[in-house]
Every structure is written in C-alpha cells, then in structure tokens.
Coordinates of C-alpha atoms in Angstrom, one line a residue:
Chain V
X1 CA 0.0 0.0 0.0
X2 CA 2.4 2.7 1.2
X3 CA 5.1 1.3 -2.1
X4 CA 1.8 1.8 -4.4
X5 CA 1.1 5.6 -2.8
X6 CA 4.9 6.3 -3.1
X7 CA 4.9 5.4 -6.9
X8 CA 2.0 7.4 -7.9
X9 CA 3.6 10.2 -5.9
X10 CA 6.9 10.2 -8.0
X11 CA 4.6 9.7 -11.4
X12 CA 3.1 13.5 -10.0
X13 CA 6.8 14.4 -9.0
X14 CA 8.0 13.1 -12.7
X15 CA 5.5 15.7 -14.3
X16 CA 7.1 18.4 -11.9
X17 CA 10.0 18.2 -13.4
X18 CA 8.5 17.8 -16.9
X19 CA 7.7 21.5 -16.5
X20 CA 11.0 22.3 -15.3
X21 CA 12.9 20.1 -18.2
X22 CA 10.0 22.0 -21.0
X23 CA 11.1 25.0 -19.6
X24 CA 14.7 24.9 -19.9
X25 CA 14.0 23.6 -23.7
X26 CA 11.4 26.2 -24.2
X27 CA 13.9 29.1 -23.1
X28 CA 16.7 27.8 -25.2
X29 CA 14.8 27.8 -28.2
X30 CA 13.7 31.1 -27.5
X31 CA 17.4 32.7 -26.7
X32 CA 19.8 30.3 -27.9
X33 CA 23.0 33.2 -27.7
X34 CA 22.7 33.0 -23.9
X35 CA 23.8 29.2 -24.1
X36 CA 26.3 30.2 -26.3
X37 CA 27.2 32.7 -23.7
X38 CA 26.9 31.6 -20.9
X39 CA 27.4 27.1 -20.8
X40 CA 31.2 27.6 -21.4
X41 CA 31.8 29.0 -17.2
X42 CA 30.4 25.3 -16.4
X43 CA 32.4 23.0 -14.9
X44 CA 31.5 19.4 -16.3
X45 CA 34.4 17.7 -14.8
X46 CA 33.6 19.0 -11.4
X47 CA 30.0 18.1 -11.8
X48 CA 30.3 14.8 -13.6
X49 CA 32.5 13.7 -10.1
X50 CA 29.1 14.8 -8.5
X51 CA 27.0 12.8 -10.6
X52 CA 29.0 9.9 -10.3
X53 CA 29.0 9.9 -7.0
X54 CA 25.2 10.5 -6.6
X55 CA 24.9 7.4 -8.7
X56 CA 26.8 5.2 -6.8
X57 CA 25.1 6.3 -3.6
X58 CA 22.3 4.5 -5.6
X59 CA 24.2 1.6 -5.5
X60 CA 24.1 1.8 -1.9
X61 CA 21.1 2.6 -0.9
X62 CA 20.1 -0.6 -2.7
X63 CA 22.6 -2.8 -1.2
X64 CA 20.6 -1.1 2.0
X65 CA 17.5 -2.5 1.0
X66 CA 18.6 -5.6 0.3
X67 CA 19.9 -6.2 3.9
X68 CA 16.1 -4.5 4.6
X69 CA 15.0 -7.7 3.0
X70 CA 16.8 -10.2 4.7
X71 CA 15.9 -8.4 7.8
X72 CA 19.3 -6.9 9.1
X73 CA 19.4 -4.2 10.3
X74 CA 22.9 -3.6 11.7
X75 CA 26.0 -5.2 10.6
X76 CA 27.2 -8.7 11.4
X77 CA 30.9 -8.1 11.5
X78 CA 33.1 -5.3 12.4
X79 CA 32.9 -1.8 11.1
X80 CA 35.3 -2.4 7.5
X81 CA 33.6 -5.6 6.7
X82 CA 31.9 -4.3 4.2
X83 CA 30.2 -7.4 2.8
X84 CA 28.4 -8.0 6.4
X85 CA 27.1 -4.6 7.1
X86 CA 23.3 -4.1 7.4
X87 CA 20.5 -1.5 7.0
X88 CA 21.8 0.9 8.7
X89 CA 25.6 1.1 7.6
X90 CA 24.5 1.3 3.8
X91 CA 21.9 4.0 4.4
X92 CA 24.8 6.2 6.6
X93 CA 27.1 6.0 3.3
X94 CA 24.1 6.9 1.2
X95 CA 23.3 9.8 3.3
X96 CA 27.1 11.1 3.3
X97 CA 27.3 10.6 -0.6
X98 CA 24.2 12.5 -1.0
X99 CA 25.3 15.3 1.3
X100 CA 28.7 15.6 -0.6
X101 CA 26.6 15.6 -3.7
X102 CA 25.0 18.5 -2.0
X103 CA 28.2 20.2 -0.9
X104 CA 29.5 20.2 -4.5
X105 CA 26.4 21.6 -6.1
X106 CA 26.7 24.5 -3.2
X107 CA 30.4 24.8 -4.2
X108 CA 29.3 25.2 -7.9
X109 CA 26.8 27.5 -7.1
X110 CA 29.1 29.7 -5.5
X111 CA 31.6 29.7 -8.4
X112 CA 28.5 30.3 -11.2
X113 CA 27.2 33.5 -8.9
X114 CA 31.1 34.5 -8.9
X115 CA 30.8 34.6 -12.7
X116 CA 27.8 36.9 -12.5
X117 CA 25.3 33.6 -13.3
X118 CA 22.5 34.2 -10.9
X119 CA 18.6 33.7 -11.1
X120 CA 18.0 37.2 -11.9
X121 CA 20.6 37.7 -14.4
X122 CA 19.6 36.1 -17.1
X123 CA 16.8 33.4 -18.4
X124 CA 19.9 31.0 -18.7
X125 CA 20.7 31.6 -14.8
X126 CA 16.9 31.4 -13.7
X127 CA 16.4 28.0 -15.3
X128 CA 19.9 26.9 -14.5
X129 CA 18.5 27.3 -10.9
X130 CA 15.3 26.7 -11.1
X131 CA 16.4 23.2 -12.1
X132 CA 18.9 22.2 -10.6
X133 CA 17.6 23.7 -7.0
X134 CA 14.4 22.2 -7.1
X135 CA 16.6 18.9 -7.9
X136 CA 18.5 19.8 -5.1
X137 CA 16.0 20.5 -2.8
X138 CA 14.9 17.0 -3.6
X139 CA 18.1 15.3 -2.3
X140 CA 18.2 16.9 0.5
X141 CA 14.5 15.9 1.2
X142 CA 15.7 12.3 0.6
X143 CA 18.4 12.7 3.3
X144 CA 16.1 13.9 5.6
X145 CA 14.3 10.6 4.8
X146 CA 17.3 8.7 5.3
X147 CA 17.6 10.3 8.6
X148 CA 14.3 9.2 9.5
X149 CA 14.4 5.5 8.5
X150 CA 17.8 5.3 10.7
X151 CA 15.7 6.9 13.6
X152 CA 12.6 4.0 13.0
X153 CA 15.1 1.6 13.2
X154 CA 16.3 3.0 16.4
X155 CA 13.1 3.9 18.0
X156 CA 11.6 0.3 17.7
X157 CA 13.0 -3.0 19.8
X158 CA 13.1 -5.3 16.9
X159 CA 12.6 -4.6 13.3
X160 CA 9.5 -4.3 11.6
X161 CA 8.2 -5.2 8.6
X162 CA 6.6 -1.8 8.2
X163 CA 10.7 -0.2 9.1
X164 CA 11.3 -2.3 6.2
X165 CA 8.6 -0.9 3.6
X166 CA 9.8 2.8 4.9
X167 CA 13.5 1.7 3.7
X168 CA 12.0 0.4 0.9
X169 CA 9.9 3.2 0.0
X170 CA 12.8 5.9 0.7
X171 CA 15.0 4.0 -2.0
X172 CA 12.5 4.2 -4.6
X173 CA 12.6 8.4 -3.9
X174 CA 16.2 7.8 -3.8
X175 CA 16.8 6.3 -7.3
X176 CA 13.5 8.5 -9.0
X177 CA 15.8 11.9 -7.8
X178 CA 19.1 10.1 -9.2
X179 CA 17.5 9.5 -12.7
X180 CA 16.3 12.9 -13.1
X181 CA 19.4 14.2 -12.1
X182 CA 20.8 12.1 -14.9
X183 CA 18.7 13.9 -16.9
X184 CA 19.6 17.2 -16.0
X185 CA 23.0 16.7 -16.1
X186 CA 23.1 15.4 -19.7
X187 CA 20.5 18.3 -20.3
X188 CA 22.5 20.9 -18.8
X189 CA 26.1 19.6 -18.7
X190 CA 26.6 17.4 -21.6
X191 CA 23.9 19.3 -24.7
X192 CA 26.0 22.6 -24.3
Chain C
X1 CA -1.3 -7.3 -11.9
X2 CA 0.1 -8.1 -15.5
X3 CA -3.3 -6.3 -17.0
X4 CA -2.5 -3.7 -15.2
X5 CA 0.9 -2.9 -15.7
X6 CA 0.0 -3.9 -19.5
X7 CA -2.9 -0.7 -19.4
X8 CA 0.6 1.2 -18.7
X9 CA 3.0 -0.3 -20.8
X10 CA 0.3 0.3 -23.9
X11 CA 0.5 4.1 -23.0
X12 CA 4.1 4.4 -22.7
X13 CA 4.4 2.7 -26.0
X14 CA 1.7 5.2 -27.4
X15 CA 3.8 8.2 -26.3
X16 CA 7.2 6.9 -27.2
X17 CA 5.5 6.6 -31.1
X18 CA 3.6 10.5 -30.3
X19 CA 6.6 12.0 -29.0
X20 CA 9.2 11.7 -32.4
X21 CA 6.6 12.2 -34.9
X22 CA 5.2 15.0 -33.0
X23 CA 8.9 16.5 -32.7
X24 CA 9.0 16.3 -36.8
X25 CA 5.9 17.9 -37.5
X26 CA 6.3 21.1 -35.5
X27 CA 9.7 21.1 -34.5
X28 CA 8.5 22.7 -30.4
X29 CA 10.7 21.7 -28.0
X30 CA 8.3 22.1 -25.3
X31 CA 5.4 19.7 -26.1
X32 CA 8.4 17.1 -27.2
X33 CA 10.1 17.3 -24.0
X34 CA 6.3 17.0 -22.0
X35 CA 6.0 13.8 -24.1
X36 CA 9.3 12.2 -23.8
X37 CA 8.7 12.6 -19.9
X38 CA 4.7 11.5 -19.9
X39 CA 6.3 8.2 -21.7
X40 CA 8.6 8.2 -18.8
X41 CA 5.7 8.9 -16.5
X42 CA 3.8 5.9 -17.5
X43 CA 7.1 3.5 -18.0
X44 CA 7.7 4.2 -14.4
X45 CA 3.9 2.8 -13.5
X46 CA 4.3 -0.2 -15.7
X47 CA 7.8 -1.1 -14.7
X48 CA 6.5 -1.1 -10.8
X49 CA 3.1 -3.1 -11.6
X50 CA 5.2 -5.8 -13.6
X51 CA 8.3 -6.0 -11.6
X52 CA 5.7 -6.8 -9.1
X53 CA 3.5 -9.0 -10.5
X54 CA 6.7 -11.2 -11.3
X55 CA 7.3 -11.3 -7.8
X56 CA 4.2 -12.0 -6.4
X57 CA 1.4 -14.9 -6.5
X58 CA -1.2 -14.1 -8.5
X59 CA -4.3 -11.9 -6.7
X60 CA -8.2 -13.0 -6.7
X61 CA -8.9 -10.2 -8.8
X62 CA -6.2 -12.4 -11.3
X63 CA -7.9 -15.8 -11.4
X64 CA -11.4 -15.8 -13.1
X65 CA -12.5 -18.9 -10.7
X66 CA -11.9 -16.7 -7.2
X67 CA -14.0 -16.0 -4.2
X68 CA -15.3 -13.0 -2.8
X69 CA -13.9 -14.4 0.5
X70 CA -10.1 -14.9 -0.6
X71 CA -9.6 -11.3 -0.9
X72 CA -10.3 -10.6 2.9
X73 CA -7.4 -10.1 5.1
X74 CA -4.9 -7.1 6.4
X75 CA -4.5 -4.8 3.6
X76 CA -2.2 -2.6 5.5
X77 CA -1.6 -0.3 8.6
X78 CA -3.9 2.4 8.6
X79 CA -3.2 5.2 11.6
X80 CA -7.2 5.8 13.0
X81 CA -7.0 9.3 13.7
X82 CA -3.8 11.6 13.5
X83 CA -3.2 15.5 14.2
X84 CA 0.1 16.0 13.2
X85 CA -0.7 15.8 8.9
X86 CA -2.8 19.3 10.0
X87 CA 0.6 20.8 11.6
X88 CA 2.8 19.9 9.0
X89 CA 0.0 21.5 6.4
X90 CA 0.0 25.1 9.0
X91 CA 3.7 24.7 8.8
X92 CA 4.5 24.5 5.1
X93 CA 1.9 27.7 5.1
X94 CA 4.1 29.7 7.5
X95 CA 7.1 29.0 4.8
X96 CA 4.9 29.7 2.1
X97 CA 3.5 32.7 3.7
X98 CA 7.3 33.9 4.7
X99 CA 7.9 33.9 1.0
X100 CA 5.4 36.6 0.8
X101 CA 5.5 38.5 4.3
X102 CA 9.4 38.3 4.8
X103 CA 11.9 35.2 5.1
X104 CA 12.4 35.4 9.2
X105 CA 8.4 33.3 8.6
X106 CA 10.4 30.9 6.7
X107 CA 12.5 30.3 9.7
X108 CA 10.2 29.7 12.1
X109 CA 7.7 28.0 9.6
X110 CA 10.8 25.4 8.9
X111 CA 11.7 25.4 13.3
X112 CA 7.9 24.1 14.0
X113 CA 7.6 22.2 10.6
X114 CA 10.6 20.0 11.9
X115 CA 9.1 19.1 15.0
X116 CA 5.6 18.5 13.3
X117 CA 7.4 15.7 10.4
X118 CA 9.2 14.1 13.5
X119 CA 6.3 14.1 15.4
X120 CA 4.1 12.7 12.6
X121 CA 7.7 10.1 11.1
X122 CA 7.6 8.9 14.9
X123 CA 4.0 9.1 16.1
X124 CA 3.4 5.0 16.8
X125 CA 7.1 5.0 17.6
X126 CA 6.7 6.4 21.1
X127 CA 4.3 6.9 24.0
X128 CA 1.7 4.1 24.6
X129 CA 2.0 2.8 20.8
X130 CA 6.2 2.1 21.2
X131 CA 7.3 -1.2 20.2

C-alpha cells in the first residue's frame, strides 16, 4: 500500500519536473546566444565527479534495502567488513554521498554567482537554478528521509516489517531523484 | 497485476511513437520534451506493476474462478486518527507565507515544521504505541 502511494507520488513528482525540463527547452529555443554565452563557465568535470557519485550512492542505498529484506538491520561483523554490514551502515554511506553531492552543487553554485550567473541575471541563470535547485531540494529531502528510517530503526525494539517498507519506500525516492538528475545533467552539462 | 501494468505499458508505447513524430511535424521543444517525460511517466507505473507481478502470487482479482472471501485479510496499517498531517500542512503555510511577508516566517515555519514531520515520522514509535 504505502510502495503503491509512493509510486504514484513520483509519477506527479515526474510531471514536476516535466515542467522544469519544458522549460529549460522552451527558453533555449527562444534565446539560444545565452547558451552560447553563458554554458562555457560550467564546470563538467567537477559536476560529472558529482554525478558519479550521486549514482553510486544509488548503488548503496540498494545494497541497503537488500539487507532491509533479509531483515538486518545492523552489521554482522566489524565496522570495515563491508560485505556483512546491514540496513543501517548502507543507508549512513548513502546519506554522506548525497550530502557531498550537495556540498559540491553549493560549491558550484558559489563559483557560477562568482561569474555573474544568478537567477536574476539572465533566463539562462533562472532555469539553470530553477532546475537544478528544485533537484537539489529533492536530495536533501531524501536525506532527511534517510535520517528518519535510521531513527525507526532505532526507535523500535526489533525490526519491523513496516521499518522495512519505509527503507524500501525511501530507495525508490532515492533512485527516481538520481534518474532525473541524470537527466539534467546530460540536459545541462553534456547538450551545451 | 500483468493487465495492469500492461494498461501502462500500452500508454508508454503510445507516447514513445507520439513524441518523435510529433517532434518532426512542429519542430517545439516544449510539447516534445512534455512527451518524452509522460512516456517516462507511465514507463515508471508499468515497470512497478510488472516487476511486481513477477514477484508476487497471482491476486483474486487475477484468477477468473476466485471467491469473494479470498480477498479478505490485512491490507495494510492504517493510523485511525492523527493531528500531526494538519501541523505539517500550517507549517509549510508559514514557509509559504514567509515567501510573501518576509523570510524570518520561513524560519520559524521550517523550526515548528521539523518538529511536526518528527512528530508525525515517529507518532506510533513512542508513548503508549512504542514497540
């Protein structure tokens, strides 16, 4: 039930950013010099590191659920055995990818407003934001999440099939945000 | 669940023929990119509903010879009564207010929202309902 509500959620949240990606095709076709302009100051090595590292924390979170579904939630051996760690281990490296990932995007913003690229200045900058902020936005929602699953399994004596579901649920939010921000990275980044 | 994810999977196939003849014709970038994204959109539903129905023994709503009676059982949990959805709603006004009236609401709409989301994320998590 909750896995059926959380799909039909990110089919709405899909359609969000629909608008957003319409937009940023819309406003290029309109003003294509501003691209020309102004998509030379990015940094696409800097940001594909980002994006390869938002995808991996995929990877992760994944591995996360699959421990879900075995039911363990803690890990089995010591702290560098990777291959016994549970629930809870996977969903902390998740959470510190996705705040690096976070970290560099706030880096990049700085150095973009440093070259005079900011939501005001320029249709280019106010989609460049628009879109990648309200991505952003998203991941940090999602870490919030993650934050919150770690506290269920916490809060609770044993773990729950319903601690499970909320892992679940949380991964599926977690790799819907990592695909659109594949997206927008070969949208913004790689179709200069 | 196959049907289902089927009723889907027709629409995303639908869309993924629409979308490239549509970009042909006129050439607009933003009806293509809406229909690139409501293939995507329904892709994403038929993907769930057959991954699923993979997984999972088929329903009574499946199999033509079921009973009425093989489809009782616990759906779910269902909460009977909660308060805390109607804080978190007040709260995301504040923040949406502070956008209007001046960003110190923000602040304070985000302070209470926080506690509101924990109290809603934890509400059968503590007090008589902790497990």
């Amino acid at each position: 039930m909750v896995s059926v509500g959380t799909i039909v959620w990110l089919a709405s949240e899909l359609m969000f950013f629909a608008a957003l990606f319409a937009s940023y095709y819309t406003i290029r076709a309109v003003v294509p010099q501003l691209w020309a302009q102004d998509t030379p100051k990015l940094d696409v090595p800097f940001a594909s590191v980002n994006t390869t590292v938002l995808v991996l924390s995929s990877v992760s979170c994944q591995l996360g659920v699959f421990a879900a579904e075995r039911g363990q939630v803690g890990r089995a051996g010591r702290l560098f055995e990777v291959g016994k760690w549970g629930l809870r281990e996977w969903f902390v490296l998740t959470y510190v990818m996705g705040a690096f990932f976070i970290g560099g995007q706030a880096k990049e913003y700085a150095g973009m407003i440093h070259d005079g690229i900011t939501i005001p200045s320029s249709p280019y900058g106010s989609i460049f934001y628009l879109a990648t902020g309200f991505h952003g936005l998203h991941v940090t929602g999602g870490l919030i999440a993650f934050l919150f699953v770690l506290g269920r399994t916490f809060m609770a004596k044993h773990f729950t099939h319903e601690q499970a579901v909320t892992a679940i649920v949380v991964s599926y939010y977690w790799h819907f945000v990592d695909i659109v921000w594949i997206g927008l990275f070969a949208t913004i980044y790689l179709l200069q | 669940m196959r049907i289902e994810a089927w009723v889907f999977g027709i629409n995303a196939i639908f869309f993924a023929l629409v979308g490239p003849i549509y970009w042909y014709m006129s050439g607009d970038p933003t009806g293509t990119a809406a229909l690139i994204m409501t293939t995507l959109l329904a892709l994403l539903v038929a993907f769930y509903l057959g991954f699923h129905a993979k997984k999972m023994d088929s329903r009574p709503e499946d199999r033509k010879e079921a009973e009425v009676y093989e489809g009782t059982g616990e759906i779910g949990f269902f909460p009977p009564y909660s308060w805390w959805p109607l804080w978190c709603g007040l709260c995301v006004t504040t923040i949406a207010l502070g956008i209007v009236i001046g960003w110190w609401l923000v602040i304070i709409g985000f302070g209470a929202g926080s506690i509101a989301l924990i109290g809603w994320v934890f509400e059968f998590y503590r007090g008589e309902h902790a497990h």
